[in-house]
Amino acid sequence: MLYPIQNEVRNTLDLSGIWDFQTDPNEVGEQDQWFNSLPDARPIAVPGSWNEQYADIYNYTDRSWYLKRTYIPSSWKNERIFLRVGSANYSGTVYINGIKVGEHKGGHLPFAFDVTGHVQWNQANMVAISVENYLIQDRVPPGGAGPLGVSGFPGTPYDFFPFAGLHRPVVLYSVPATHIEDVTVVTEIDGQTGVVKVAVKLSGGDGQGQVVLTGAGQRVEAALSLATGAGEVTLRVPSARLWSPGDPYLYDLDIITASDHYSLPIGIRTIAVQGKQVLLNGQPVTLNGFGRHEDFIASGKGLNLPLLIKDYQLMRWVGATSYRTSHYPYSEEEMQLADREGFLIIDEIPAVSLQFETPELLPIHLRECLRAIDELIARDKNHPSVIMWSVANEPIPQNPRARFAGWRPAPGTDDAGKQFLDTLVQRARDLDPTRLVTVVGLMGAPNEWLKSSDVVCVNRYWGWYTDGGELETGIRRMDEEFDLLWQELGRPIIVTEFGADTVAGLHGEPAVMFSEEYQANFIRGYLATAAKKDFVVGMQVWNFADFAAVQGINRVGGLNLKGIFTRTRQPKMAAQVLREYWRQ
Ligand code: BDP
């Protein structure tokens, strides 16, 4: 799933803009041929969620149709043409000129269909995409209420708004008939030398190629044999300039074949776990930063480029160097920015709030999760910023709340979950042995479930969901639990979530819950405690910014207010605490 590029042999035609749109609550569109024209269209922006563009469809997540007319340049006539959708949440069905070319399920990963045989020359082409985000159980993430108390309306077991629509660009692109279909880059370090292994797959055909790496005043190249339609070559880069947050240096990699040319930026780096530490290029690193969301006013989960730049600037301003793509893969444009800006990313599939108690759902959820892992790794495997795959966020055991209070289940209760999660971890490792793999754990969930992770990632809310208002007690419990986790699991620990809902502008002396002071103290307390433990290698605050959640009694104004910044990106007091700690 290479990112489409423009060069002398490849073309892209971005269809971002205003499209025609209509909801289809009665599912009549297919039968009434809405792929040709919509009976009552209104304008909508692509990319963007539909929910915040019109008030009457805020809570609507069923099927809707998008239509756009476009010409295709006649210079593309002898090329292969694909229609690529960056993200249709949850499922997208694509038509061109009235012909259905394919359907994709899974809301945050790109898909492309070959439309070569269906395009019209010298007249406009009608592109239609129907999208639905039914909140039903046999999906990942599943719809319907869950046991954690975050459910509201619309019903979800997870704590973010189920935005729907075409969230990322829709692009037509052309490639030569015989083209480079896939590129996999793996880097190693041998003394001062960077070792860059490049594997290339052709779409069909064979031949000879060339791989060229340029950067840092050097040019290294090698011939590539693609005799069987695929080939591999190893480049050795003397005195390599390594990629790191302090110096996110990117080399240009060019792959040239008889008919095609593909380029991508690459970083030379390694990542490993050793004892208490995570090592980047052999040196210990810490992952200080955030759990985030793709979320903003009006655009919802739609790609919003100015917002990306702004958010990176704010993350730098507080001294963050990492984040997790909670709770689904983020846009490709964002991953490219992370490479360039030197952020360390935990890249997560949408397996949030899964439960394992309904035997009929297990194989369905497993299949969806495995597909998401396959597609995510295919998409993001060449990003130096991505150092860890997260295959689940907060899988939920039986009786989660009772477990906080010390209740213990009968032996075997958690086995189905363990088997499920271990299968996901193993899949990620098999596909990509060069990165770390983790499962992000819920408070009270069995530590058994974390045993196969390379790094122990836990979300903790001592002092908020438990011991609310008793911050000292909460922080003491965190302190004790850190030691227990280390004793039992013996792996470096990252707290991938900790935080407190905070109403910007609400102050308190004493610092009561929801005040800016409470959040500031909460974060200071956690950071100070973590700083005493050499096996804690990262603290990621929940959340970077306030974000849209479903409506319910825990979510004032339909928002989760744990942001360090408000939804409009103004800092709360806690931002200064982070600056003190992280910019030292
Ligand atoms: C955790 C979830 C996250 C929630 C957060 C919270 O992983 O998605 O938003 O707690 O409650 O359970 O704020």
Coordinates of C-alpha atoms and ligand atoms in Angstrom, one line a residue:
M1 CA 0.0 0.0 0.0
L2 CA 2.5 2.6 -1.2
Y3 CA 1.6 6.2 -0.8
P4 CA 0.7 7.7 -4.2
I5 CA 3.3 10.2 -5.5
Q6 CA 3.7 12.6 -8.4
N7 CA 6.8 12.3 -10.5
E8 CA 7.8 11.9 -14.2
V9 CA 6.1 8.5 -14.5
R10 CA 3.5 8.5 -11.8
N11 CA 0.5 10.9 -11.4
T12 CA -1.9 11.8 -8.8
L13 CA -5.3 13.7 -9.0
D14 CA -6.5 14.6 -5.5
L15 CA -10.3 14.8 -5.4
S16 CA -10.4 16.7 -2.1
G17 CA -13.0 19.5 -2.2
I18 CA -16.7 19.9 -2.0
W19 CA -18.6 16.8 -2.9
D20 CA -22.4 16.1 -3.3
F21 CA -23.7 14.3 -0.2
Q22 CA -26.9 12.6 0.9
T23 CA -27.8 10.4 3.9
D24 CA -29.5 7.1 3.0
P25 CA -31.3 6.0 6.3
N26 CA -33.6 3.6 4.4
E27 CA -30.8 2.0 2.3
V28 CA -32.4 2.8 -1.0
G29 CA -29.4 4.3 -2.7
E30 CA -28.0 1.2 -4.3
Q31 CA -31.4 0.1 -5.8
D32 CA -32.2 3.7 -6.9
Q33 CA -28.8 4.1 -8.5
W34 CA -27.6 7.0 -6.3
F35 CA -24.1 6.2 -7.7
N36 CA -25.2 8.1 -10.8
S37 CA -26.9 11.1 -9.2
L38 CA -28.4 12.0 -5.8
P39 CA -32.0 13.0 -5.6
D40 CA -31.5 15.6 -3.0
A41 CA -27.8 16.4 -2.6
R42 CA -26.2 18.9 -0.3
P43 CA -22.6 20.0 -0.3
I44 CA -20.1 18.5 2.0
A45 CA -16.3 18.8 2.5
V46 CA -14.0 15.9 1.8
P47 CA -11.9 15.1 3.7
G48 CA -14.1 15.6 6.9
S49 CA -16.5 13.8 9.1
W50 CA -20.1 14.6 8.2
N51 CA -21.3 14.8 11.8
E52 CA -20.1 18.4 12.6
Q53 CA -20.7 19.8 9.2
Y54 CA -24.5 19.7 9.6
A55 CA -26.3 19.8 13.0
D56 CA -29.1 17.5 11.9
I57 CA -26.7 14.6 11.2
Y58 CA -24.5 15.0 14.3
N59 CA -25.6 11.6 15.7
Y60 CA -26.2 10.0 12.4
T61 CA -23.8 7.1 11.6
D62 CA -25.8 5.0 9.1
R63 CA -25.2 5.0 5.3
S64 CA -24.5 8.1 3.3
W65 CA -23.5 8.8 -0.3
Y66 CA -20.7 11.0 -1.7
L67 CA -20.5 11.9 -5.4
K68 CA -17.9 13.8 -7.4
R69 CA -17.4 14.4 -11.1
T70 CA -13.9 14.5 -12.5
Y71 CA -12.1 14.4 -15.8
I72 CA -9.1 12.2 -16.1
P73 CA -6.1 13.6 -18.1
S74 CA -5.7 11.9 -21.5
S75 CA -2.0 11.5 -20.8
W76 CA -3.0 8.7 -18.5
K77 CA -4.4 6.6 -21.3
N78 CA -1.8 3.9 -21.4
E79 CA -1.4 3.7 -17.6
R80 CA -3.0 1.7 -14.8
I81 CA -5.4 3.9 -12.9
F82 CA -6.4 3.4 -9.2
L83 CA -8.9 5.1 -7.0
R84 CA -7.6 5.3 -3.5
V85 CA -9.4 6.3 -0.3
G86 CA -7.3 7.3 2.6
S87 CA -10.0 6.5 5.2
A88 CA -13.7 5.8 5.0
N89 CA -15.2 5.2 8.4
Y90 CA -16.3 2.4 8.9
S91 CA -16.9 0.9 5.5
G92 CA -16.7 2.4 2.0
T93 CA -18.2 1.1 -1.3
V94 CA -16.7 2.6 -4.4
Y95 CA -18.4 3.1 -7.8
I96 CA -17.1 4.7 -10.9
N97 CA -19.4 5.5 -13.8
G98 CA -22.1 3.4 -12.2
I99 CA -19.9 0.3 -11.7
K100 CA -19.2 -1.0 -8.3
V101 CA -15.4 -1.6 -8.0
G102 CA -15.1 -2.7 -4.5
E103 CA -15.8 -2.3 -0.8
H104 CA -13.5 -2.0 2.2
K105 CA -14.2 -2.4 5.9
G106 CA -12.1 -0.9 8.7
G107 CA -12.3 2.8 9.2
H108 CA -8.7 4.2 9.4
L109 CA -6.7 2.5 6.8
P110 CA -6.4 3.2 3.1
F111 CA -7.6 1.1 0.2
A112 CA -7.4 1.3 -3.6
F113 CA -9.2 -0.3 -6.5
D114 CA -8.0 -0.7 -10.0
V115 CA -10.5 1.3 -12.2
T116 CA -8.5 1.3 -15.4
G117 CA -11.2 -0.5 -17.4
H118 CA -14.0 1.7 -16.2
V119 CA -12.8 5.3 -16.9
Q120 CA -14.2 7.5 -19.6
W121 CA -12.0 9.7 -21.7
N122 CA -13.0 13.1 -23.0
Q123 CA -16.0 13.3 -20.7
A124 CA -16.5 13.5 -17.0
N125 CA -16.3 10.5 -14.7
M126 CA -18.7 10.0 -11.8
V127 CA -17.0 8.8 -8.6
A128 CA -19.5 7.7 -5.9
I129 CA -18.6 6.3 -2.5
S130 CA -21.2 5.1 0.0
V131 CA -20.0 5.1 3.6
E132 CA -21.6 3.7 6.8
N133 CA -20.5 3.5 10.4
Y134 CA -23.2 1.2 11.8
L135 CA -22.5 0.8 15.5
I136 CA -22.8 -2.9 15.6
Q137 CA -21.0 -5.6 17.6
D138 CA -19.2 -7.5 14.9
R139 CA -16.7 -4.8 14.2
V140 CA -13.5 -3.5 15.5
P141 CA -14.1 -1.4 17.4
P142 CA -17.5 -2.8 18.2
G143 CA -20.6 -0.6 18.6
G144 CA -23.1 -0.7 21.5
A145 CA -22.7 0.2 25.1
G146 CA -19.8 -1.3 27.2
P147 CA -19.2 -1.9 30.9
L148 CA -16.8 0.9 31.7
G149 CA -19.4 3.6 32.2
V150 CA -18.2 5.9 29.4
S151 CA -21.1 4.8 27.2
G152 CA -23.7 7.3 26.3
F153 CA -25.4 8.4 23.1
P154 CA -24.6 7.2 20.4
G155 CA -23.8 3.9 22.2
T156 CA -20.2 2.9 22.1
P157 CA -18.0 0.9 24.5
Y158 CA -15.2 3.4 23.7
D159 CA -14.8 7.0 24.8
F160 CA -14.6 9.0 21.6
F161 CA -17.3 10.2 19.2
P162 CA -18.0 7.7 16.4
F163 CA -17.3 10.2 13.6
A164 CA -18.3 9.0 10.1
G165 CA -17.4 9.8 6.6
L166 CA -14.5 10.2 4.2
H167 CA -11.9 11.2 6.6
R168 CA -8.9 11.4 4.3
P169 CA -8.3 12.3 0.7
V170 CA -9.7 10.4 -2.2
V171 CA -7.1 10.3 -4.9
L172 CA -7.0 9.0 -8.4
Y173 CA -3.5 7.9 -9.4
S174 CA -1.7 6.4 -12.3
V175 CA 1.2 4.1 -12.5
P176 CA 3.0 2.4 -15.4
A177 CA 1.5 -1.0 -16.5
T178 CA 4.5 -2.8 -14.9
H179 CA 5.0 -0.9 -11.7
I180 CA 6.6 -1.0 -8.3
E181 CA 3.9 -2.5 -6.1
D182 CA 5.7 -2.6 -2.7
V183 CA 8.9 -1.5 -1.0
T184 CA 10.1 -2.6 2.4
V185 CA 13.0 -0.9 4.0
V186 CA 14.7 -2.2 7.1
T187 CA 17.7 -0.5 8.7
E188 CA 20.5 -1.7 10.9
I189 CA 23.7 -0.2 12.3
D190 CA 27.1 -1.7 12.1
G191 CA 29.6 0.4 13.9
Q192 CA 29.5 3.8 12.0
T193 CA 27.9 2.2 9.0
G194 CA 24.2 2.3 8.3
V195 CA 22.9 -0.8 6.7
V196 CA 19.8 -0.3 4.5
K197 CA 18.0 -3.4 3.3
V198 CA 15.5 -2.7 0.5
A199 CA 13.0 -5.3 -0.8
V200 CA 11.0 -4.4 -3.9
K201 CA 8.0 -6.2 -5.5
L202 CA 6.8 -5.5 -9.0
S203 CA 3.2 -5.7 -10.0
G204 CA 4.0 -8.3 -12.7
G205 CA 6.8 -8.6 -15.2
D206 CA 10.4 -8.7 -14.2
G207 CA 13.7 -7.0 -15.2
Q208 CA 16.5 -5.0 -13.7
G209 CA 16.3 -2.0 -11.4
Q210 CA 18.5 0.3 -9.4
V211 CA 18.3 1.6 -5.9
V212 CA 19.8 4.9 -5.0
L213 CA 20.2 6.4 -1.5
T214 CA 21.1 10.1 -1.3
G215 CA 21.6 12.4 1.7
A216 CA 24.2 13.7 4.1
G217 CA 26.5 14.5 1.2
Q218 CA 26.6 10.9 0.0
R219 CA 25.1 8.8 -2.7
V220 CA 25.1 5.0 -2.5
E221 CA 23.6 2.9 -5.2
A222 CA 23.2 -0.7 -6.2
A223 CA 21.7 -2.7 -9.0
L224 CA 18.6 -4.6 -8.2
S225 CA 17.6 -7.9 -9.9
L226 CA 13.9 -8.3 -10.2
A227 CA 14.1 -11.5 -12.3
T228 CA 11.3 -13.1 -10.4
G229 CA 9.2 -10.0 -10.0
A230 CA 10.8 -9.2 -6.7
G231 CA 14.2 -8.5 -5.4
E232 CA 16.3 -7.3 -2.5
V233 CA 19.5 -5.3 -2.1
T234 CA 21.6 -4.1 0.9
L235 CA 23.2 -0.7 0.8
R236 CA 26.0 0.2 3.2
V237 CA 26.2 3.9 4.2
P238 CA 29.5 4.8 5.8
S239 CA 29.4 7.3 8.7
A240 CA 25.6 7.2 8.5
R241 CA 23.6 10.1 9.9
L242 CA 21.2 8.3 12.2
W243 CA 17.5 9.2 12.7
S244 CA 16.5 10.3 16.2
P245 CA 14.2 12.9 17.8
G246 CA 17.2 15.2 18.3
D247 CA 18.2 14.9 14.6
P248 CA 15.4 13.4 12.5
Y249 CA 17.5 13.1 9.4
L250 CA 15.9 11.6 6.4
Y251 CA 17.7 10.2 3.4
D252 CA 16.0 10.0 -0.1
L253 CA 15.6 6.5 -1.4
D254 CA 14.8 6.1 -5.1
I255 CA 13.9 2.8 -6.8
I256 CA 14.1 2.9 -10.5
T257 CA 13.0 0.2 -12.9
A258 CA 12.7 0.1 -16.7
S259 CA 9.3 1.7 -16.6
D260 CA 8.7 3.0 -13.0
H261 CA 10.3 5.2 -10.4
Y262 CA 9.2 5.4 -6.7
S263 CA 10.8 7.6 -4.0
L264 CA 10.4 7.7 -0.3
P265 CA 12.2 9.4 2.6
I266 CA 13.9 6.9 5.0
G267 CA 15.5 7.1 8.4
I268 CA 18.4 4.9 9.5
R269 CA 17.7 3.7 13.1
T270 CA 17.3 0.7 15.3
I271 CA 14.9 0.1 18.2
A272 CA 15.2 -2.5 20.9
V273 CA 14.4 -3.3 24.5
Q274 CA 17.2 -4.2 26.9
G275 CA 16.6 -4.7 30.6
K276 CA 14.9 -1.6 32.0
Q277 CA 15.4 0.4 28.8
V278 CA 14.2 1.1 25.4
L279 CA 17.2 1.7 23.1
L280 CA 17.1 3.9 20.0
N281 CA 20.3 3.4 18.0
G282 CA 21.7 1.7 21.1
Q283 CA 21.0 4.6 23.4
P284 CA 18.3 4.8 26.0
V285 CA 15.2 6.9 25.1
T286 CA 12.1 8.0 26.9
L287 CA 8.7 8.4 25.4
N288 CA 7.3 11.6 26.9
G289 CA 4.2 12.9 25.3
F290 CA 0.6 12.1 24.8
G291 CA -2.3 10.0 23.9
R292 CA -4.1 11.9 21.2
H293 CA -7.1 11.8 18.9
E294 CA -7.8 12.9 15.4
D295 CA -10.5 15.4 16.4
F296 CA -11.4 19.0 15.8
I297 CA -14.3 21.3 15.5
A298 CA -16.2 21.0 12.2
S299 CA -13.6 18.7 10.5
G300 CA -14.2 15.9 13.1
K301 CA -11.7 13.1 12.3
G302 CA -11.1 14.6 8.8
L303 CA -7.5 15.3 7.8
N304 CA -6.9 18.9 8.7
L305 CA -3.4 19.9 7.7
P306 CA -3.1 23.3 9.4
L307 CA -4.2 21.6 12.6
L308 CA -1.4 19.0 12.2
I309 CA 1.2 21.6 12.0
K310 CA -0.3 23.5 15.0
D311 CA -0.5 20.3 17.1
Y312 CA 3.1 19.4 16.4
Q313 CA 4.2 22.9 17.3
L314 CA 2.3 22.7 20.6
M315 CA 3.7 19.3 21.4
R316 CA 7.2 20.6 20.8
W317 CA 6.3 23.7 23.0
V318 CA 5.7 21.5 26.0
G319 CA 8.7 19.3 25.2
A320 CA 6.9 16.1 24.0
T321 CA 8.8 13.7 21.8
S322 CA 6.3 10.9 21.4
Y323 CA 2.7 10.0 21.2
R324 CA 0.4 7.0 20.6
T325 CA -2.1 7.0 17.8
S326 CA -4.9 6.3 20.3
H327 CA -7.1 4.5 19.3
Y328 CA -6.7 3.9 15.6
P329 CA -4.2 4.5 12.8
Y330 CA -3.7 8.2 12.0
S331 CA -3.4 9.7 8.6
E332 CA -0.4 9.0 6.4
E333 CA 0.3 12.7 6.2
E334 CA 0.7 12.7 10.0
M335 CA 3.1 9.8 9.9
Q336 CA 5.2 11.6 7.3
L337 CA 5.3 14.6 9.6
A338 CA 6.3 12.5 12.6
D339 CA 9.3 11.2 10.5
R340 CA 10.3 14.7 9.6
E341 CA 9.8 16.2 13.1
G342 CA 11.4 13.3 15.0
F343 CA 8.5 12.0 17.0
L344 CA 8.5 8.4 18.4
I345 CA 5.2 6.8 17.7
I346 CA 3.3 3.9 19.2
D347 CA 1.1 3.0 16.2
E348 CA -2.3 1.4 17.3
I349 CA -4.9 -0.6 15.5
P350 CA -8.6 0.2 16.3
A351 CA -8.9 -2.7 18.8
V352 CA -10.3 -0.6 21.6
S353 CA -12.5 -1.9 24.5
L354 CA -12.7 -5.5 23.2
Q355 CA -14.3 -8.1 25.3
F356 CA -14.0 -11.8 25.1
E357 CA -17.1 -13.2 26.7
T358 CA -19.3 -13.8 23.6
P359 CA -17.9 -16.9 21.9
E360 CA -19.6 -16.1 18.5
L361 CA -17.9 -12.7 18.3
L362 CA -14.4 -13.9 19.1
P363 CA -13.5 -15.2 15.6
I364 CA -15.1 -12.2 13.9
H365 CA -13.1 -9.7 16.1
L366 CA -10.0 -11.7 15.7
R367 CA -10.3 -11.7 11.9
E368 CA -10.9 -7.9 11.9
C369 CA -8.0 -7.3 14.2
L370 CA -5.6 -9.4 12.2
R371 CA -6.6 -7.6 9.0
A372 CA -6.0 -4.3 10.7
I373 CA -2.6 -5.4 11.8
D374 CA -1.7 -6.6 8.3
E375 CA -3.0 -3.4 6.7
L376 CA -1.3 -1.1 9.2
I377 CA 2.0 -2.7 9.0
A378 CA 1.8 -2.7 5.2
R379 CA 1.1 1.0 5.3
D380 CA 3.5 2.2 8.0
K381 CA 6.4 -0.3 7.9
N382 CA 8.8 2.3 6.3
H383 CA 8.3 5.1 8.8
P384 CA 11.3 5.6 11.2
S385 CA 9.0 7.4 13.6
V386 CA 7.0 4.2 14.2
I387 CA 8.9 2.3 16.8
M388 CA 6.1 0.2 18.4
W389 CA 2.9 -1.5 17.3
S390 CA 0.0 -1.5 19.7
V391 CA -2.4 -4.3 18.9
A392 CA -5.1 -3.4 21.5
N393 CA -6.1 -0.6 23.9
E394 CA -7.8 -1.6 27.1
P395 CA -9.2 -5.0 26.4
I396 CA -11.8 -5.5 29.1
P397 CA -11.9 -8.5 31.4
Q398 CA -15.0 -9.7 33.2
N399 CA -16.1 -7.5 36.0
P400 CA -13.5 -4.8 35.5
R401 CA -14.8 -2.5 38.2
A402 CA -14.8 -5.2 40.9
R403 CA -11.2 -6.0 40.0
F404 CA -10.1 -2.4 40.9
A405 CA -11.5 -3.2 44.4
G406 CA -9.5 -6.4 44.7
W407 CA -12.0 -9.1 43.4
R408 CA -10.2 -12.0 41.7
P409 CA -11.8 -14.2 39.1
A410 CA -11.8 -18.0 39.0
P411 CA -8.8 -19.6 37.3
G412 CA -9.2 -19.7 33.5
T413 CA -11.5 -16.8 33.3
D414 CA -9.1 -14.7 31.4
D415 CA -7.7 -17.4 29.1
A416 CA -9.8 -16.5 26.0
G417 CA -8.6 -12.9 26.2
K418 CA -5.0 -14.0 26.7
Q419 CA -5.1 -16.3 23.7
F420 CA -6.7 -13.6 21.6
L421 CA -4.1 -10.9 22.5
D422 CA -1.2 -13.2 22.2
T423 CA -2.3 -14.1 18.7
L424 CA -2.3 -10.4 17.8
V425 CA 1.1 -9.8 19.3
Q426 CA 2.5 -12.8 17.5
R427 CA 1.0 -11.6 14.1
A428 CA 2.7 -8.2 14.5
R429 CA 6.0 -9.8 15.4
D430 CA 5.9 -12.2 12.5
L431 CA 5.2 -9.4 10.0
D432 CA 7.7 -7.0 11.5
P433 CA 10.4 -8.4 13.7
T434 CA 12.2 -5.0 13.7
R435 CA 9.8 -3.1 15.9
L436 CA 8.4 -3.5 19.4
V437 CA 4.9 -4.8 20.1
T438 CA 2.6 -4.0 23.0
V439 CA -0.9 -4.4 24.4
V440 CA -2.1 -1.3 26.3
G441 CA -3.6 -2.4 29.6
L442 CA -6.7 -1.2 31.5
M443 CA -6.6 -0.6 35.3
G444 CA -7.6 -3.9 37.0
A445 CA -7.1 -6.1 33.9
P446 CA -5.0 -9.2 34.4
N447 CA -1.2 -8.7 34.1
E448 CA -1.2 -12.0 32.3
W449 CA -2.5 -10.1 29.3
L450 CA 0.6 -7.9 29.2
K451 CA 3.2 -10.7 29.4
S452 CA 3.8 -11.0 25.7
S453 CA 4.4 -7.2 25.2
D454 CA 8.0 -6.0 24.7
V455 CA 7.2 -2.9 26.8
V456 CA 4.5 -2.8 29.5
C457 CA 2.0 -0.1 28.5
V458 CA -0.6 0.7 31.1
N459 CA -3.4 3.3 31.4
R460 CA -3.8 4.5 35.0
Y461 CA -6.3 6.8 36.7
W462 CA -5.5 6.5 40.4
G463 CA -6.7 9.8 41.8
W464 CA -9.4 10.1 39.2
Y465 CA -11.6 7.1 38.5
T466 CA -10.5 5.6 41.8
D467 CA -9.6 7.7 44.8
G468 CA -11.1 10.7 43.1
G469 CA -10.3 13.9 45.0
E470 CA -7.7 12.0 47.1
L471 CA -4.7 12.7 44.9
E472 CA -2.1 11.8 47.5
T473 CA -3.7 8.4 48.0
G474 CA -3.9 7.9 44.2
I475 CA -0.3 8.8 43.6
R476 CA 0.8 6.5 46.5
R477 CA -1.1 3.7 44.8
M478 CA 0.5 4.5 41.5
D479 CA 3.9 4.4 43.2
E480 CA 3.2 1.0 44.7
E481 CA 1.8 -0.4 41.5
F482 CA 4.8 0.7 39.5
D483 CA 7.0 -1.6 41.7
L484 CA 4.6 -4.5 41.5
L485 CA 4.4 -4.3 37.7
W486 CA 8.2 -4.2 37.4
Q487 CA 8.5 -7.1 39.9
E488 CA 6.0 -9.2 38.1
L489 CA 6.7 -8.4 34.4
G490 CA 10.3 -7.3 34.4
R491 CA 9.9 -5.1 31.3
P492 CA 10.3 -1.3 30.9
I493 CA 7.0 0.5 31.6
I494 CA 5.2 3.3 29.8
V495 CA 2.1 4.9 31.3
T496 CA 0.2 5.4 28.1
E497 CA -2.6 7.3 29.8
F498 CA -3.0 9.3 33.0
G499 CA -5.0 12.4 33.4
A500 CA -7.9 14.2 34.9
D501 CA -10.9 16.0 33.3
T502 CA -10.5 19.7 33.7
V503 CA -12.7 22.6 32.8
A504 CA -10.4 25.3 31.4
G505 CA -10.8 28.4 33.5
L506 CA -12.1 26.6 36.6
H507 CA -9.8 27.2 39.5
G508 CA -9.7 25.9 43.1
E509 CA -7.8 26.4 46.3
P510 CA -8.0 23.8 47.5
A511 CA -7.5 22.0 44.2
V512 CA -10.7 20.2 43.7
M513 CA -11.5 17.8 40.9
F514 CA -12.1 19.4 37.5
S515 CA -10.1 22.5 38.4
E516 CA -6.9 23.4 36.5
E517 CA -5.0 23.1 39.8
Y518 CA -6.2 19.5 40.3
Q519 CA -5.0 18.5 36.8
A520 CA -1.7 20.3 37.3
N521 CA -1.1 18.6 40.6
F522 CA -2.2 15.2 39.2
I523 CA 0.3 15.4 36.4
R524 CA 3.1 16.7 38.6
G525 CA 2.5 13.9 41.1
Y526 CA 2.6 11.2 38.4
L527 CA 5.7 12.6 36.7
A528 CA 7.5 13.0 40.0
T529 CA 6.7 9.4 41.0
A530 CA 7.7 8.0 37.6
A531 CA 11.0 10.0 37.8
K532 CA 12.0 7.8 40.8
K533 CA 11.7 4.6 38.8
D534 CA 14.4 3.8 36.4
F535 CA 12.2 1.2 34.7
V536 CA 9.6 3.8 33.7
V537 CA 10.6 4.9 30.2
G538 CA 7.7 7.1 29.2
M539 CA 4.8 9.1 30.4
Q540 CA 2.1 9.9 27.9
V541 CA -0.6 12.2 29.3
W542 CA -4.2 11.6 28.5
N543 CA -5.0 13.6 26.4
F544 CA -3.2 16.2 24.3
A545 CA -6.4 18.1 23.8
D546 CA -10.1 18.0 24.8
F547 CA -12.0 15.9 22.3
A548 CA -15.5 14.9 21.3
A549 CA -16.9 11.9 23.1
V550 CA -20.4 10.5 23.1
Q551 CA -22.9 12.4 25.3
G552 CA -23.3 11.0 28.8
I553 CA -23.2 12.1 32.4
N554 CA -19.4 11.9 32.5
R555 CA -18.8 14.0 29.5
V556 CA -19.7 17.7 29.9
G557 CA -20.8 19.2 26.6
G558 CA -20.1 15.9 24.9
L559 CA -16.4 16.3 25.5
N560 CA -13.7 14.4 27.3
L561 CA -12.0 17.3 29.1
K562 CA -8.7 15.6 30.0
G563 CA -6.8 17.7 27.4
I564 CA -3.7 19.7 28.3
F565 CA -5.0 22.0 25.6
T566 CA -8.7 22.8 25.0
R567 CA -10.3 21.6 21.9
T568 CA -9.4 24.9 20.3
R569 CA -5.8 24.4 21.4
Q570 CA -5.4 26.9 24.3
P571 CA -3.2 25.6 27.1
K572 CA -4.5 24.8 30.6
M573 CA -2.2 25.2 33.6
A574 CA -0.9 21.7 33.3
A575 CA 0.9 22.6 30.1
Q576 CA 3.3 24.6 32.2
V577 CA 4.0 21.6 34.4
L578 CA 4.9 19.6 31.3
R579 CA 7.1 22.3 30.1
E580 CA 9.0 22.3 33.4
Y581 CA 9.5 18.6 33.3
W582 CA 10.1 17.9 29.7
R583 CA 12.1 20.9 28.6
Q584 CA 14.7 20.6 31.3
Ligands
BDP1 C1 -9.4 5.1 29.0 C2 -9.5 5.0 27.5 C3 -9.6 6.3 26.8 C4 -10.6 7.2 27.6 C5 -10.0 7.5 29.0 C6 -10.8 8.4 29.8 O1 -8.4 4.3 27.0 O2 -10.1 6.1 25.5 O3 -10.9 8.4 26.9 O4 -9.8 6.3 29.6 O5 -11.7 7.8 30.5 O6 -10.2 4.2 29.6 O7 -10.7 9.6 29.8

